[in-house]
mmCIF file of C-alpha atoms in Angstrom:
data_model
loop_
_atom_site.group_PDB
_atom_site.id
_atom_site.type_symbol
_atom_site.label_atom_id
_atom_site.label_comp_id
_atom_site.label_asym_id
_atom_site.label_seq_id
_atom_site.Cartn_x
_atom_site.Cartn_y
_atom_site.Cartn_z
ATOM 1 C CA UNK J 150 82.921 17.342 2.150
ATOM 2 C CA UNK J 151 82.696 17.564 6.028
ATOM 3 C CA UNK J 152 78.891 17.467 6.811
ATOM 4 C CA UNK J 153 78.002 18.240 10.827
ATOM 5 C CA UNK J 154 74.403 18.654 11.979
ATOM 6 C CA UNK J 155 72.992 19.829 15.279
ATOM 7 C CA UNK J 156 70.143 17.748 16.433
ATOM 8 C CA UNK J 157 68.600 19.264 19.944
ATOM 9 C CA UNK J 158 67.580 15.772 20.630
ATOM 10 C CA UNK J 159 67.523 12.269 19.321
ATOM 11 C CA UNK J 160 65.371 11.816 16.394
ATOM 12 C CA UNK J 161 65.872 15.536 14.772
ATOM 13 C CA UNK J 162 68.690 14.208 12.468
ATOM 14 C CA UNK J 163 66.307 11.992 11.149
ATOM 15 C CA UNK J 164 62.945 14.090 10.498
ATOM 16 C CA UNK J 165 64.771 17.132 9.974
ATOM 17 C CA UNK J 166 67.421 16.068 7.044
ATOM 18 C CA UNK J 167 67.774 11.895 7.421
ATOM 19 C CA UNK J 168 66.949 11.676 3.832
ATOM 20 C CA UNK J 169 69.187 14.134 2.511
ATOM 21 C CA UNK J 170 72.247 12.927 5.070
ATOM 22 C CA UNK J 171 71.765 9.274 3.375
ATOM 23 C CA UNK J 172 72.611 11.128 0.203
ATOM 24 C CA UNK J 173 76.073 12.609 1.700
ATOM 25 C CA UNK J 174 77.034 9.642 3.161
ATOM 26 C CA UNK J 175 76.644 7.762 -0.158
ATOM 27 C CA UNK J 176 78.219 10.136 -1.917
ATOM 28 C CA UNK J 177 81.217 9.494 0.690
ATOM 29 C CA UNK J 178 80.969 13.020 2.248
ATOM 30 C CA UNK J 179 82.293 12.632 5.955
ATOM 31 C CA UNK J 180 78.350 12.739 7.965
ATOM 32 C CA UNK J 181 78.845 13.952 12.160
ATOM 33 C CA UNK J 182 75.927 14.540 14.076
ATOM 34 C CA UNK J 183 76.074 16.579 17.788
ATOM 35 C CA UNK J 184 73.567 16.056 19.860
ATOM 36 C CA UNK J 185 72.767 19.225 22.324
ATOM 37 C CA UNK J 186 70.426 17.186 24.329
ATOM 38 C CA UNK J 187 69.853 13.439 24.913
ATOM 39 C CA UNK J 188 65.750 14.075 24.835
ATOM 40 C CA UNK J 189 66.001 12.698 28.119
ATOM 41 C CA UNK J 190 62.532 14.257 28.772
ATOM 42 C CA UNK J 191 60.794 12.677 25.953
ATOM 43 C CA UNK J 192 60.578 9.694 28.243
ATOM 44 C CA UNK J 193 59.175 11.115 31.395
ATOM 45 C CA UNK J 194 58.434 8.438 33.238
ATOM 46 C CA UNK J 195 61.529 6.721 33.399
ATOM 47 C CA UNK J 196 64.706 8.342 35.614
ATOM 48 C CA UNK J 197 66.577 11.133 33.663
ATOM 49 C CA UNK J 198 69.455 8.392 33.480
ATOM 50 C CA UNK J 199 67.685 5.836 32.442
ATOM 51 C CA UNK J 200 65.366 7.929 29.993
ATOM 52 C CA UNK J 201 69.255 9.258 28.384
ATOM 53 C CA UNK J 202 70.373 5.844 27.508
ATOM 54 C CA UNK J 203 68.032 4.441 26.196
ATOM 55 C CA UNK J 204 67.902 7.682 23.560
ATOM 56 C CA UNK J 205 71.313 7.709 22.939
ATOM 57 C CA UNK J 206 70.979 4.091 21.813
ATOM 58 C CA UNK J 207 68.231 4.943 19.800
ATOM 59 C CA UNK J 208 70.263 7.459 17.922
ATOM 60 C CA UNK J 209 73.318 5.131 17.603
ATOM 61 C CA UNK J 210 70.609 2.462 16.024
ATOM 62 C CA UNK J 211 69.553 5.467 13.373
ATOM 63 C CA UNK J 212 73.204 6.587 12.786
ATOM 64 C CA UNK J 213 74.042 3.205 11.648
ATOM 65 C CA UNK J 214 71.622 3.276 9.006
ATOM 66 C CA UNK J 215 71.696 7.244 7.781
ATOM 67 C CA UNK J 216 75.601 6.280 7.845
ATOM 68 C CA UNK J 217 76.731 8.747 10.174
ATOM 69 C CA UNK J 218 79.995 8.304 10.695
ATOM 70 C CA UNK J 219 80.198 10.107 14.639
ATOM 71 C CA UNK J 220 77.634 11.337 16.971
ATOM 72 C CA UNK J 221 78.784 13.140 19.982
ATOM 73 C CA UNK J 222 76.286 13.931 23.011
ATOM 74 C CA UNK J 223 76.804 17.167 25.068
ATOM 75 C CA UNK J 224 74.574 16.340 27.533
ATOM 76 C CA UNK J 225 72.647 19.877 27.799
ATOM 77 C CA UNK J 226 69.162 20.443 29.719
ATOM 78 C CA UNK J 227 66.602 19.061 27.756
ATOM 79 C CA UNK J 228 63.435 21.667 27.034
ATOM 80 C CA UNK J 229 65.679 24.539 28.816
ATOM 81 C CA UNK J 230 68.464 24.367 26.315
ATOM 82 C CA UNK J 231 68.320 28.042 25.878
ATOM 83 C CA UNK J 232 69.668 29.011 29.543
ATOM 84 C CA UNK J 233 72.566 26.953 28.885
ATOM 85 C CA UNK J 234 73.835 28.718 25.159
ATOM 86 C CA UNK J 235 77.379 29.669 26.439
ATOM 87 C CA UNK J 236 78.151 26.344 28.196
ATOM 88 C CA UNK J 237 76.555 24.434 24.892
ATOM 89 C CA UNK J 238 79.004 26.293 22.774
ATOM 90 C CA UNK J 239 81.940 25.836 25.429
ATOM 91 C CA UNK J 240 81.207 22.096 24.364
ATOM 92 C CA UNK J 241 80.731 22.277 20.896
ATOM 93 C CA UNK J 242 83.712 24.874 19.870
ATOM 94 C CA UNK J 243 86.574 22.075 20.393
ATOM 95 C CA UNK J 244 84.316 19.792 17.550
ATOM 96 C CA UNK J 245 83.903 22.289 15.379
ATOM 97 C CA UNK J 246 88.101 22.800 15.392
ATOM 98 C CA UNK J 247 88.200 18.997 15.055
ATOM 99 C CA UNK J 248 85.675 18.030 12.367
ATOM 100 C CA UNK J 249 85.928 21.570 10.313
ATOM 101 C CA UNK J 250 82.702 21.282 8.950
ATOM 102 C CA UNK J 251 81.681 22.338 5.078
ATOM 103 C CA UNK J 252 77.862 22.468 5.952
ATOM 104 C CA UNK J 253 76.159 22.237 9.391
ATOM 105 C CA UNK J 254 72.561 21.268 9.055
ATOM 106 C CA UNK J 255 70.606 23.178 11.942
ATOM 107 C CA UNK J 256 66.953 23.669 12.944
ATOM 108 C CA UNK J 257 65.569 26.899 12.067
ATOM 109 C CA UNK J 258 65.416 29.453 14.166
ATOM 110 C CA UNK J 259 61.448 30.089 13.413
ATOM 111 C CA UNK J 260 60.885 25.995 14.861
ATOM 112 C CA UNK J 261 57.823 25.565 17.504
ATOM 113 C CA UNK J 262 60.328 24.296 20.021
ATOM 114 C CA UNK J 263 62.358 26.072 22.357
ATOM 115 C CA UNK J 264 65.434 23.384 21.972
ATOM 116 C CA UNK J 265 65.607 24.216 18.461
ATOM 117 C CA UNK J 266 65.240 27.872 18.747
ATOM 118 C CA UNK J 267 68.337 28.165 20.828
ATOM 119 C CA UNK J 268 70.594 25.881 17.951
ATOM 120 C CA UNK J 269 71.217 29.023 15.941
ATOM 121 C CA UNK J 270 72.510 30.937 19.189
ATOM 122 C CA UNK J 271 74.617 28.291 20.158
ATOM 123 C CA UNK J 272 76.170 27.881 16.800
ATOM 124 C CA UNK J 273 77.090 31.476 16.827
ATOM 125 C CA UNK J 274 78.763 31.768 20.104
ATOM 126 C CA UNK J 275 80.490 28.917 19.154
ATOM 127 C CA UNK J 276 82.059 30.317 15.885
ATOM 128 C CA UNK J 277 82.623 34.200 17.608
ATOM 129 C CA UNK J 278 86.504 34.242 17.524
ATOM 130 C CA UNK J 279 87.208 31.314 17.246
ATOM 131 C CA UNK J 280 89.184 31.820 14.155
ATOM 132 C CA UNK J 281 86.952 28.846 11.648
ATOM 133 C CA UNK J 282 86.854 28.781 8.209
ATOM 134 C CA UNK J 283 83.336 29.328 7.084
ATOM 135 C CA UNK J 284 80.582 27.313 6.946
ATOM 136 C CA UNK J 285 77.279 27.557 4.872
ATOM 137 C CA UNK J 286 74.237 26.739 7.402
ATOM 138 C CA UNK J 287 71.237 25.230 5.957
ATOM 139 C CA UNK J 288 67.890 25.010 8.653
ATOM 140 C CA UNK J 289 65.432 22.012 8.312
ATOM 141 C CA UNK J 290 62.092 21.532 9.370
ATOM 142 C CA UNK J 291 60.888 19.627 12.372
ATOM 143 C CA UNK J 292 57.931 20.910 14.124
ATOM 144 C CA UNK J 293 57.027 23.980 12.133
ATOM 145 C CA UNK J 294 57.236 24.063 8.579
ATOM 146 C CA UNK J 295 59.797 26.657 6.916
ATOM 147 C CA UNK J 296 58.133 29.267 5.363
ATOM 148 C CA UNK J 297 60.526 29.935 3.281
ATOM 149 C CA UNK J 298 63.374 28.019 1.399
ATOM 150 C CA UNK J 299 66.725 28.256 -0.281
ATOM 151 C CA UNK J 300 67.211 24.157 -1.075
ATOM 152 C CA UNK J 301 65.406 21.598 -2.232
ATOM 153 C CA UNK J 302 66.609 18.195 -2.155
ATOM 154 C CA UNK J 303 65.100 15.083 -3.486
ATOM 155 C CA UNK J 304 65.303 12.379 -1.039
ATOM 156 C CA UNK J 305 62.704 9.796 -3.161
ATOM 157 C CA UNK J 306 65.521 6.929 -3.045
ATOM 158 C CA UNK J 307 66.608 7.699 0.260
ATOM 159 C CA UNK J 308 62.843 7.957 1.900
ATOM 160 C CA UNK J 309 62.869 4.202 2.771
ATOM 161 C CA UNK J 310 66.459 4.602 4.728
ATOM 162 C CA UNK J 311 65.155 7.224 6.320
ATOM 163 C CA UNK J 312 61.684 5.957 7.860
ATOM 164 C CA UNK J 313 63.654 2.904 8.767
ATOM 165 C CA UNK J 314 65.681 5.377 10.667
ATOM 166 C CA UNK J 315 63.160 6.852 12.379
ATOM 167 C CA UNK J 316 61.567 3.627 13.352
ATOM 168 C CA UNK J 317 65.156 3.063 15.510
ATOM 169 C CA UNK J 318 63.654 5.759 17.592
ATOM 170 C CA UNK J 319 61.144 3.769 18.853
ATOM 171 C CA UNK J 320 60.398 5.476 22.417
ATOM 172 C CA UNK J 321 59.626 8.782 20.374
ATOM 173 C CA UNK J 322 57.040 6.847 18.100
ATOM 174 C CA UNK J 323 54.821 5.649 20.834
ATOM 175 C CA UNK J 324 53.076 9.448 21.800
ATOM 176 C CA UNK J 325 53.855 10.875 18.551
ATOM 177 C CA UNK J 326 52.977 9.201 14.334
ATOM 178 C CA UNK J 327 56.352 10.854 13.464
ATOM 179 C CA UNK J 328 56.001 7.843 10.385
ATOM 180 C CA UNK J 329 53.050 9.742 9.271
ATOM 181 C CA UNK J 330 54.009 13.158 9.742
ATOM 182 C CA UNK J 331 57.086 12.988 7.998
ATOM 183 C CA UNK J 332 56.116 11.064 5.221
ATOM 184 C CA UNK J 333 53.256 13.431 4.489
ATOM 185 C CA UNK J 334 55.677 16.535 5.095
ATOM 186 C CA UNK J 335 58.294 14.917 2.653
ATOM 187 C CA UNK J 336 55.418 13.997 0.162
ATOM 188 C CA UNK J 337 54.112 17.298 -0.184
ATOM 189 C CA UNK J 338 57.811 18.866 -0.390
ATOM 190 C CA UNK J 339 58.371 16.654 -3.047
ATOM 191 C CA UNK J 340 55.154 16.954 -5.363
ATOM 192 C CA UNK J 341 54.913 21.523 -4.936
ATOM 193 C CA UNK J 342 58.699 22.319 -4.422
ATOM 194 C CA UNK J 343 60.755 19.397 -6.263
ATOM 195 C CA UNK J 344 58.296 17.627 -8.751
ATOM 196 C CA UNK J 345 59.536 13.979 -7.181
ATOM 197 C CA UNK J 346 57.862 11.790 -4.758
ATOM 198 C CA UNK J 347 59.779 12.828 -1.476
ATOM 199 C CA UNK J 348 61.728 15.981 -0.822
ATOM 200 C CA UNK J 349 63.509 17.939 2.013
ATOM 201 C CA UNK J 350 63.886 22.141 2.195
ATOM 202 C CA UNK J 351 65.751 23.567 3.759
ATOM 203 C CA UNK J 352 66.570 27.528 3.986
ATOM 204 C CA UNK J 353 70.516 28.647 4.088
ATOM 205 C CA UNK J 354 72.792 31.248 5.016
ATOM 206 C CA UNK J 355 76.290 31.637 4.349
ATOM 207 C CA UNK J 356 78.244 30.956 7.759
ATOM 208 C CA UNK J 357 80.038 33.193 10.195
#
């Protein structure tokens, strides 16, 4: 299976669906991530060049332990992603011919932040005549909790993987206890919706 998911930033991958892409990639499904944004702004203080690399090395660090097998970076505004959907999906539309994804893990559309608001546009200008094969979408969770969900996926032996994951993208974890807020999210997914120790949700729609 061809798995692709689009991570506004650095770091989404991970909270969003890290344990559940450890699972793929064991399983020996084919794991891509495209990054829409480098989170450049998560490290205002540095130049916007400077700030880039240092998140895009962050995310190569993480990759190499969710097992992703390619990560591409588009490069878009960070924070004003949404005034840039058509050029996003100009950019994405050539790796959606070339990896022909099964499942593209997405942020839903209902998410606190504006980056991963505009994901669901941009995947559907990319798909409009463009003459894919479907793909099921399934939305994770980053900064506002799904109120609703389709899939429920155990990620108990994968939890460790993916904390040490997130703990690649160090320059994230010095404003933000993303160890703590994760953990607690995937604890309390796992003891009310899956009856395990850690979980991931995710809701789903059949793709266009």
């Amino acid at each position: 299976m061809n798995i692709l998911v689009i991570a506004p930033h650095p770091d989404d991958e991970t909270i969003g669906c890290g344990g559940t892409l450890c699972i793929h990639a064991d399983r020996g499904d084919d794991v891509s991530v495209v990054f829409l944004t480098s989170g450049e702004l998560g490290l205002k203080h540095l130049p916007p060049g400077e700030a880039r690399a240092i998140r895009e090395a962050e995310a190569r660090k993480a990759a190499r332990i969710l097992k992703v097998r390619d990560l591409f970076f588009l490069r878009c505004s960070d924070w004003t992603l949404a005034n840039e959907i058509p050029k996003a999906a100009r950019l994405l539309r050539p790796l959606l011919k070339r990896l022909k994804p099964n499942l593209i893990f997405l942020p839903h559309p209902q998410d606190a932040h504006p980056d991963h608001q505009a994901a669901l546009p941009i995947i559907r200008a990319a798909f409009k005549n463009g003459g894919f094969r479907p793909a099921t979408l399934r939305f994770y969770e980053v900064w506002t909790p799904l109120s609703h969900y389709d899939f429920v996926q155990d990620i108990s032996p994968t939890m460790a993987r993916k904390l040490r994951a997130l703990r690649a993208h160090r320059s994230q974890l010095r404003e933000f206890d993303y160890i703590q807020a994760v953990t607690g999210l995937n604890q309390y997914r796992g003891a009310l919706a899956a009856k395990c120790k850690f979980a991931e949700v995710f809701s789903e729609t059949p793709g266009k």
